[in-house]
Short mmCIF file of C-alpha atoms and ligand atoms in Angstrom, two decimals:
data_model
loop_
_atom_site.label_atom_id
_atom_site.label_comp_id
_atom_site.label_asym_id
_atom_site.label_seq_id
_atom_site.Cartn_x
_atom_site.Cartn_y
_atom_site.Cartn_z
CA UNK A 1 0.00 0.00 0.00
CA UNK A 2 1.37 3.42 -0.98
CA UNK A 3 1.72 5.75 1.75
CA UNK A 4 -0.18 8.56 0.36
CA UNK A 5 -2.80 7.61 -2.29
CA UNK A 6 -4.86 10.61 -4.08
CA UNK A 7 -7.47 9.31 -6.62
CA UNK A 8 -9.23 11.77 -9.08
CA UNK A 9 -9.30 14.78 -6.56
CA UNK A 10 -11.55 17.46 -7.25
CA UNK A 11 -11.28 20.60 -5.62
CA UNK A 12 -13.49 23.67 -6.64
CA UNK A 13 -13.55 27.46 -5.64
CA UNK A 14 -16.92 28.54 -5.85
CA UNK A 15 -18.08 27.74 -9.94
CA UNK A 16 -14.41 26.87 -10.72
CA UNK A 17 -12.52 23.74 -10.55
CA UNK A 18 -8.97 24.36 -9.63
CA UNK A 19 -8.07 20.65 -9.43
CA UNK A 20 -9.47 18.63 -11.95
CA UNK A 21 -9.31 14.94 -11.39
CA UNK A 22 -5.62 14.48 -9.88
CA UNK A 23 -4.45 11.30 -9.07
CA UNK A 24 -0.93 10.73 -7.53
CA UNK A 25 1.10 8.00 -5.28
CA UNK A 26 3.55 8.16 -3.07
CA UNK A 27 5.56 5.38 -1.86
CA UNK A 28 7.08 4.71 1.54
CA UNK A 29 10.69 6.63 1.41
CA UNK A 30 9.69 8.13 -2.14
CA UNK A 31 10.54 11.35 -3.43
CA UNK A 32 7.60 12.65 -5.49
CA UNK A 33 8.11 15.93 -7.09
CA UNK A 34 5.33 18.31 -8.34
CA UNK A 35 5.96 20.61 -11.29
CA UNK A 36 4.44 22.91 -13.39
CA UNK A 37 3.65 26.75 -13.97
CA UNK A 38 2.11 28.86 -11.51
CA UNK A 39 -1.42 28.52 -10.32
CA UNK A 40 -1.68 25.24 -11.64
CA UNK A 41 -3.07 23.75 -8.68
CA UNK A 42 0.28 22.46 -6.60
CA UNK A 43 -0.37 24.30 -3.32
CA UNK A 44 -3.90 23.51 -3.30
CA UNK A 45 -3.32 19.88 -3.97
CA UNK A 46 -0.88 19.38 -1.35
CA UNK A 47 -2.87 21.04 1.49
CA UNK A 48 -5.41 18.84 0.92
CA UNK A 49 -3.92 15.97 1.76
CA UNK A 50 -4.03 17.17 5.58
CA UNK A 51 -7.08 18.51 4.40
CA UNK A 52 -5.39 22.19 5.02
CA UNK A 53 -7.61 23.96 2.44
CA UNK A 54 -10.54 26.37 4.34
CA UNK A 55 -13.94 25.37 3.34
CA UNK A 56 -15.37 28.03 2.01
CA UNK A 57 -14.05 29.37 -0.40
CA UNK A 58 -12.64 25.56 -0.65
CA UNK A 59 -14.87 22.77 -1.92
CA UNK A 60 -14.11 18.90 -2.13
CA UNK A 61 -16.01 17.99 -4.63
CA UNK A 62 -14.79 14.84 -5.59
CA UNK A 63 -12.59 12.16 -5.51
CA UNK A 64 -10.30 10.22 -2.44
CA UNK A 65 -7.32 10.83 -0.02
CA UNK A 66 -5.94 8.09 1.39
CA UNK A 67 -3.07 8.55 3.96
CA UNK A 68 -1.98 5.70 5.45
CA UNK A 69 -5.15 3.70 4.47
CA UNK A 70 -6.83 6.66 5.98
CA UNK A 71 -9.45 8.54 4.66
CA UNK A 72 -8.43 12.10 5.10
CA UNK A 73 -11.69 13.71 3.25
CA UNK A 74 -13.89 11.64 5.58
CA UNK A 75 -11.94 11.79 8.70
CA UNK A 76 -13.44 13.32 12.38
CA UNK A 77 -11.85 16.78 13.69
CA UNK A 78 -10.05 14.27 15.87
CA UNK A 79 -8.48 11.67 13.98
CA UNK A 80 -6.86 14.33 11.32
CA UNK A 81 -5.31 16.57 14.49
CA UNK A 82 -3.74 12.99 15.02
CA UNK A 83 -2.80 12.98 11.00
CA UNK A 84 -1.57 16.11 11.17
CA UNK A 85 0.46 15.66 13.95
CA UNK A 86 2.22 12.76 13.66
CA UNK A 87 2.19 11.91 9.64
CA UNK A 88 2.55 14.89 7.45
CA UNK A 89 3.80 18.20 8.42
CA UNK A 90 4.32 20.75 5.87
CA UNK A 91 7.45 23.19 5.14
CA UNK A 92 6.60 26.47 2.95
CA UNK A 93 8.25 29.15 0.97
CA UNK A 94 8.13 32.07 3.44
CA UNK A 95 9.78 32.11 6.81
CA UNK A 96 6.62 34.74 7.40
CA UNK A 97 4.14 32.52 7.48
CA UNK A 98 5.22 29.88 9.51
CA UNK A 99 8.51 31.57 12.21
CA UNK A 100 7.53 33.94 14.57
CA UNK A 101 9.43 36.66 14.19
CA UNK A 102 9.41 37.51 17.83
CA UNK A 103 9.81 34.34 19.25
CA UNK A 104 13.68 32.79 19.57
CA UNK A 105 14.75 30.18 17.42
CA UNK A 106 14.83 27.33 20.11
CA UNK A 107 11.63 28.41 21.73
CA UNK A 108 9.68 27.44 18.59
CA UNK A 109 11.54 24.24 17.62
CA UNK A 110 10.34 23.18 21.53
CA UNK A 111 7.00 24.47 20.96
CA UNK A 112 6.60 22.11 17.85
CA UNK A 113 8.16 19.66 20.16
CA UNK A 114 5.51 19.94 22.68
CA UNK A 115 2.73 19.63 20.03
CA UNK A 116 3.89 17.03 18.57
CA UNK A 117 6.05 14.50 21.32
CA UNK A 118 5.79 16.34 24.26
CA UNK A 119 8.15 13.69 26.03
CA UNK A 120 10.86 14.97 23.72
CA UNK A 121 10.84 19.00 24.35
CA UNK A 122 14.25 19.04 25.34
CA UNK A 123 16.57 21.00 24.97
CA UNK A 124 18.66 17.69 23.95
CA UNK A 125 16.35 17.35 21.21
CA UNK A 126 16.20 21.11 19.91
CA UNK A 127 19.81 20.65 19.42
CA UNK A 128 20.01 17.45 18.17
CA UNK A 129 17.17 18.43 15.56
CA UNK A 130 19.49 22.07 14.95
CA UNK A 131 22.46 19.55 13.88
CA UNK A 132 19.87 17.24 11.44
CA UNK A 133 19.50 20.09 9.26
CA UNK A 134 22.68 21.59 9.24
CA UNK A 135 22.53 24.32 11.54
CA UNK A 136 26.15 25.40 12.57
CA UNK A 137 27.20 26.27 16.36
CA UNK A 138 23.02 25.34 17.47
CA UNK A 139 23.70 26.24 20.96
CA UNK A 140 24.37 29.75 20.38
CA UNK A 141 21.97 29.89 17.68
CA UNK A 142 18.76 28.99 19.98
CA UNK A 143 19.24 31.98 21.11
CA UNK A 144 19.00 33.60 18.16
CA UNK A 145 15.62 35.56 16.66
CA UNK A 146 14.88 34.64 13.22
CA UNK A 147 15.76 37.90 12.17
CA UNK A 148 18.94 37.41 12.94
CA UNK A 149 19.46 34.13 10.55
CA UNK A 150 20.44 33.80 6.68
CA UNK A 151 17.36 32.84 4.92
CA UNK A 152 19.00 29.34 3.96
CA UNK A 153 19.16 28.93 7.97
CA UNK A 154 15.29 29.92 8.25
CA UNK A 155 14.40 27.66 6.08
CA UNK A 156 16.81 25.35 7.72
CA UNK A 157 14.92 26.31 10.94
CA UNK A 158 11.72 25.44 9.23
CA UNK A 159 12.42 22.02 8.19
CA UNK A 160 13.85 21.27 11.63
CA UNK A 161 10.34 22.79 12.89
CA UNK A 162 8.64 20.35 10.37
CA UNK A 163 10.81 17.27 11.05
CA UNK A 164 9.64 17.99 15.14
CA UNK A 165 7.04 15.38 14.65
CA UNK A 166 8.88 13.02 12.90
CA UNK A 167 6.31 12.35 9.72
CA UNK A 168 6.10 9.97 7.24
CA UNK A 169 5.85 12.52 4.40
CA UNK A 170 6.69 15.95 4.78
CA UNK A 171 4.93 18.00 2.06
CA UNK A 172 7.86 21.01 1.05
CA UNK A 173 5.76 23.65 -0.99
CA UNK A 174 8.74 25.77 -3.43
CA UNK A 175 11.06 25.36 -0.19
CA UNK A 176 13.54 27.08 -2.15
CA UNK A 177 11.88 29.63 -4.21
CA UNK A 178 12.69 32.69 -1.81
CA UNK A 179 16.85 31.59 -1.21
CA UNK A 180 19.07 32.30 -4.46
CA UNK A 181 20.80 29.73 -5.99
CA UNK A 182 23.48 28.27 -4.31
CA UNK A 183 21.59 27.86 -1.04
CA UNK A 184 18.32 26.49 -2.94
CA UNK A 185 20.97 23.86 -4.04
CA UNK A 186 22.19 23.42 -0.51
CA UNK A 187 18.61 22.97 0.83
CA UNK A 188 17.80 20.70 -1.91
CA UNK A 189 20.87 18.32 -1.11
CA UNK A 190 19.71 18.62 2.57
CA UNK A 191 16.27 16.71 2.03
CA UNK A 192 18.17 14.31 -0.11
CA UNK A 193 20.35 13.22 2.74
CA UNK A 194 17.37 13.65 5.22
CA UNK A 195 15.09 11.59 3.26
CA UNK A 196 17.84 8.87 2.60
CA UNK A 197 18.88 8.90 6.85
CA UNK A 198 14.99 9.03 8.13
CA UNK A 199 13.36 6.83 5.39
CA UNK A 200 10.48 9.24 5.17
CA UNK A 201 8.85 10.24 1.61
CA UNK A 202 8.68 13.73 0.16
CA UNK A 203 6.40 15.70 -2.18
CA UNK A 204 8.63 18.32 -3.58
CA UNK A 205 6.78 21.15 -5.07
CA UNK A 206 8.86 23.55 -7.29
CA UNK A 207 8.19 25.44 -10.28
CA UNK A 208 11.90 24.87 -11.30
CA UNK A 209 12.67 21.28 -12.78
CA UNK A 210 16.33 21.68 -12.75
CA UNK A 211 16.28 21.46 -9.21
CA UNK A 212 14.51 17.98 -8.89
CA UNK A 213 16.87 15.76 -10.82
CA UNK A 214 18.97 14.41 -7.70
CA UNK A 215 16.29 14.08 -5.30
CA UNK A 216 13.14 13.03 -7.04
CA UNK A 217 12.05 9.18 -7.87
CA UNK A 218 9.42 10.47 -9.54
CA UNK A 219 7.75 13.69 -11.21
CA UNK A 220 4.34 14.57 -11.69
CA UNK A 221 3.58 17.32 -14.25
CA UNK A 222 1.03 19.53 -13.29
CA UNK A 223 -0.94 22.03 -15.79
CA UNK A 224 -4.29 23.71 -15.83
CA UNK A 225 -5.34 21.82 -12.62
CA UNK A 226 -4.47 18.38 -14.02
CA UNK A 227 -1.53 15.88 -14.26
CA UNK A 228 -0.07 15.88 -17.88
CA UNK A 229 2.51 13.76 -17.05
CA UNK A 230 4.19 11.62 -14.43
CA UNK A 231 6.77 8.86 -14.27
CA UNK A 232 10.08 7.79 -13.20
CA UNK A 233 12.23 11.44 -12.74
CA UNK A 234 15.54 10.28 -14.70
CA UNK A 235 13.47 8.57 -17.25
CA UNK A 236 11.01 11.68 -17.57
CA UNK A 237 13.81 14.46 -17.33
CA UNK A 238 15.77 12.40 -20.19
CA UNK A 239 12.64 11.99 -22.15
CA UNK A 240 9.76 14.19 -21.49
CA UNK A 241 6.72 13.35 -23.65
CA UNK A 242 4.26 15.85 -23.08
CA UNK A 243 4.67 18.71 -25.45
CA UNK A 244 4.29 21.16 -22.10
CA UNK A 245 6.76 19.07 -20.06
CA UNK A 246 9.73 19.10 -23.13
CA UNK A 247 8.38 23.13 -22.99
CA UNK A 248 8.99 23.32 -19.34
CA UNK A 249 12.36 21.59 -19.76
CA UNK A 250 13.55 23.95 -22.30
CA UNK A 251 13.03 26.50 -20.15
CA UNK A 252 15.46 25.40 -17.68
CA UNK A 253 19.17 25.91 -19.22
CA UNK A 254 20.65 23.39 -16.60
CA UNK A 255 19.03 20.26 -17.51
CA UNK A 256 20.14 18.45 -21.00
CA UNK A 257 23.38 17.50 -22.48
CA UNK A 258 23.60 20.81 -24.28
CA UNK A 259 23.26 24.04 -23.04
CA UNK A 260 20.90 25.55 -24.60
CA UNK A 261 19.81 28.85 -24.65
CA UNK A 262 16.77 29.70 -22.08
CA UNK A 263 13.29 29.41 -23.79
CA UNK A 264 10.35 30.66 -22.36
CA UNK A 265 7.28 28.68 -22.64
CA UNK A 266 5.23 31.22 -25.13
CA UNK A 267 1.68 32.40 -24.55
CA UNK A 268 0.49 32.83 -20.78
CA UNK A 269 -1.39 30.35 -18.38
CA UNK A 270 -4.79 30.47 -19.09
CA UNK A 271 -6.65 31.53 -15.24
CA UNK A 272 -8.57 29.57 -13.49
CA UNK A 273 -12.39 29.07 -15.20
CA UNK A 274 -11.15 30.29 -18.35
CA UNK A 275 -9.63 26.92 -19.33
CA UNK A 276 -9.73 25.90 -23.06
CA UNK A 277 -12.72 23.26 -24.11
CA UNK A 278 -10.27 21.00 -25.88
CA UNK A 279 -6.90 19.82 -25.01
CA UNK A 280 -5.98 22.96 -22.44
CA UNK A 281 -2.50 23.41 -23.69
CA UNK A 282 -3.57 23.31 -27.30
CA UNK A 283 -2.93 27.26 -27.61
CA UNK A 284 0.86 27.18 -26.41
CA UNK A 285 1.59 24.34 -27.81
CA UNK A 286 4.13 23.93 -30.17
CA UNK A 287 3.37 21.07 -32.10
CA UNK A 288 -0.76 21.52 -31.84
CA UNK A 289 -2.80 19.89 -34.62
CA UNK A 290 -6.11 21.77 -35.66
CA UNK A 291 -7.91 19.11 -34.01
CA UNK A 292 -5.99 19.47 -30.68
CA UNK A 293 -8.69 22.63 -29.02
CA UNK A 294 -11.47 19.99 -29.83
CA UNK A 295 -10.13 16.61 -28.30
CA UNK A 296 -9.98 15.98 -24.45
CA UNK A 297 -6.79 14.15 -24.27
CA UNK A 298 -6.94 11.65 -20.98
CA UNK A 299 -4.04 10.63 -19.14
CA UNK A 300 -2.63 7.43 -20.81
CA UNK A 301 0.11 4.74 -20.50
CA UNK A 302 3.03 5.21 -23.10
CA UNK A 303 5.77 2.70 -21.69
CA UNK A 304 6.96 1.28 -18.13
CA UNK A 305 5.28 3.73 -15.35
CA UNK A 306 5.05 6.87 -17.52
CA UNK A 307 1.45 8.20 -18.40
CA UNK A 308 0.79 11.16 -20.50
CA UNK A 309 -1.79 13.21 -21.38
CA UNK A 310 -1.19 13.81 -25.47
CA UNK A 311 -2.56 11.66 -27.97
CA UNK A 312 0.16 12.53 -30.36
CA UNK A 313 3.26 12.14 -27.53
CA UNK A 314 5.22 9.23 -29.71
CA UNK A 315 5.43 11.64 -32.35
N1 ATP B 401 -8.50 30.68 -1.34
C1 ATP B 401 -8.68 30.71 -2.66
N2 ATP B 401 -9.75 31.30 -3.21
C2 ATP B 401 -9.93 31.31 -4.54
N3 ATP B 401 -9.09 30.75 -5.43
C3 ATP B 401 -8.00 30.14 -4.95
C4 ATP B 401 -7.73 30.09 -3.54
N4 ATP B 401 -6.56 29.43 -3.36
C5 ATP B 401 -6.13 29.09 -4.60
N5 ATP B 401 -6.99 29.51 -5.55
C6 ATP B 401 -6.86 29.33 -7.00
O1 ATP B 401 -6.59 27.98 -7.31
C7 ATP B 401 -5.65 27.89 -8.38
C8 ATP B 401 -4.51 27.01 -7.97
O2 ATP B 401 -3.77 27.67 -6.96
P1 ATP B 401 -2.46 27.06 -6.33
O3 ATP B 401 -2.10 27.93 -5.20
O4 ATP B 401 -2.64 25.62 -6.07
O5 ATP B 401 -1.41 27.26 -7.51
P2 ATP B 401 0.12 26.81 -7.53
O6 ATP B 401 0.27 25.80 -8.62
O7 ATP B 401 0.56 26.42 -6.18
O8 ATP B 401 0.85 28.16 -8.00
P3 ATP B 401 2.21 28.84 -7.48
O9 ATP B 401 3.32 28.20 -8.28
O10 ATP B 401 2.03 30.27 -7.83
O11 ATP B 401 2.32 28.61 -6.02
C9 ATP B 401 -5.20 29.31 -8.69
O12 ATP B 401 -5.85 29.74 -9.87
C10 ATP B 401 -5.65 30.11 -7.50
O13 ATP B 401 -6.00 31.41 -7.88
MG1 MG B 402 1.84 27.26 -4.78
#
């Protein structure tokens, strides 16, 4: 059994359907990463699966969650606090949102602590949890406002803050997105050696494919609120399929034996509700037929794992 199992998710807001229909597995000590432009539908995907989202303006219209074995659209107040607590836990973009900015660094690592395995606020553990992620000198920097911390050490802090409860998947939404490059590398390479020395399984969200290649096992390909493709990460970053994943590939100079120079993906996302009829990347496409805005391409098996959502993909 998978540990997290989404089937044909629907999520709406209001008339509009933001997710359409995902599906997505992850395994026990899997690496699942989430692509694909903005407001596509990541973030609202992944905070459903602690069921995160506020209802209203958040609907679940349709579809299954199933963390665990567990039911997470159809679970009591009680048994997701439990969920929450001890099975996912979440790290995000902006030290705003989730470090207090007048609260010291230690003091909130305990406080997670206590939330989560109260036996274990110690300052033993604060440290110990300081060193897991790579935090140099920790017992001066407890001490220490957030303020006062690189943002590669805030996020640093945050993942340390997330790792508190010791889940089975922790859910990192664009963890990077807000550090520049070298330390988005760094923080990368740190959840590759966390995830190899805790076991646990990840769903990377990131807009920015060439950052995936050495921790993912797998990608998923997000666009217009549903999965265009997804399969095995060396096998899909070698040979994307999807005319919108080779698109979003070419827009990342790092990735390919070449360098080539940086391409844009032309046209602009279509917003949410205004979706085309047909195939919904039909108007950027590249290689669109004039049939492509009338058929409703569904998300097929090509070869081993990989599914994609193009009728015309061996071409
Ligand atoms: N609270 C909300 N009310 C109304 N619409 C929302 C709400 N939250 C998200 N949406 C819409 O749902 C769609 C998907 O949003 P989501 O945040 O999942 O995008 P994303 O893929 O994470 O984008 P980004 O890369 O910018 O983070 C967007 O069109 C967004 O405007
Ligand atoms: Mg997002």
């Amino acid at each position: 059994m998978a540990l997290l199992e989404i089937s044909n998710l629907q999520i709406d807001f209001g008339a509009t359907r933001a997710v359409d229909g995902v599906s997505l597995a992850i395994e026990e000590g899997e690496c699942l990463c989430l692509v694909g432009e903005s407001g596509c539908g990541k973030s609202v995907t992944a905070l459903s699966i602690a069921r995160l989202l506020a209802t209203p303006p958040a609907r679940y219209a349709g579809g299954e969650i199933l963390l665990q074995g567990r039911p997470v659209l159809r679970l009591s107040q009680r048994d997701l606090a439990r969920l929450r607590g001890g099975v996912v836990s979440y790290v995000f973009q902006d030290p705003a949102t989730s470090l207090n900015p007048v609260m010291r660094v230690g003091a909130q690592i305990r406080e997670s602590l206590q939330l989560h395995r109260p036996a274990h606020a110690t300052d033993a553990e604060i440290l110990r949890l300081l060193r897991l992620v790579g935090i140099p000198a920790p017992e001066s920097r407890v001490r220490d406002y957030p303020h006062q911390l690189s943002g590669g050490m805030q996020q640093r802090v945050m993942i340390a803050m997330a790792l508190a409860s010791e889940p089975k998947l922790l859910v990192a939404d664009e963890p990077t997105t807000a550090l520049d490059v070298t330390i988005q590398a760094q923080i990368i390479e740190l959840l590759r050696e966390l995830q190899g020395r805790l076991g646990m399984s990840i769903l990377l969200i990131t807009h920015n494919l060439g950052l995936v290649g050495d921790l993912a096992h797998r990608v998923a390909v997000m666009y217009a609120g549903q999965i265009v493709e997804t399969g095995a990460a060396d096998e899909l970053l070698r040979r994307p399929r999807h005319p919108y994943t080779q698109a979003l590939i070419r827009s990342v100079p790092e990735i390919g034996r070449e360098r080539k120079r940086l391409q844009a993906i032309p046209g602009t996302v279509p917003s949410l509700g205004n979706w085309p009829s047909g195939c919904r990347f039909a108007p950027r496409c590249p290689v669109a037929r004039p049939e492509c805005p009338t058929l409703q391409p569904q998300l097929l098996p090509l070869s081993g794992d990989r599914l994609v959502r193009c009728p015309f993909s061996e071409a």
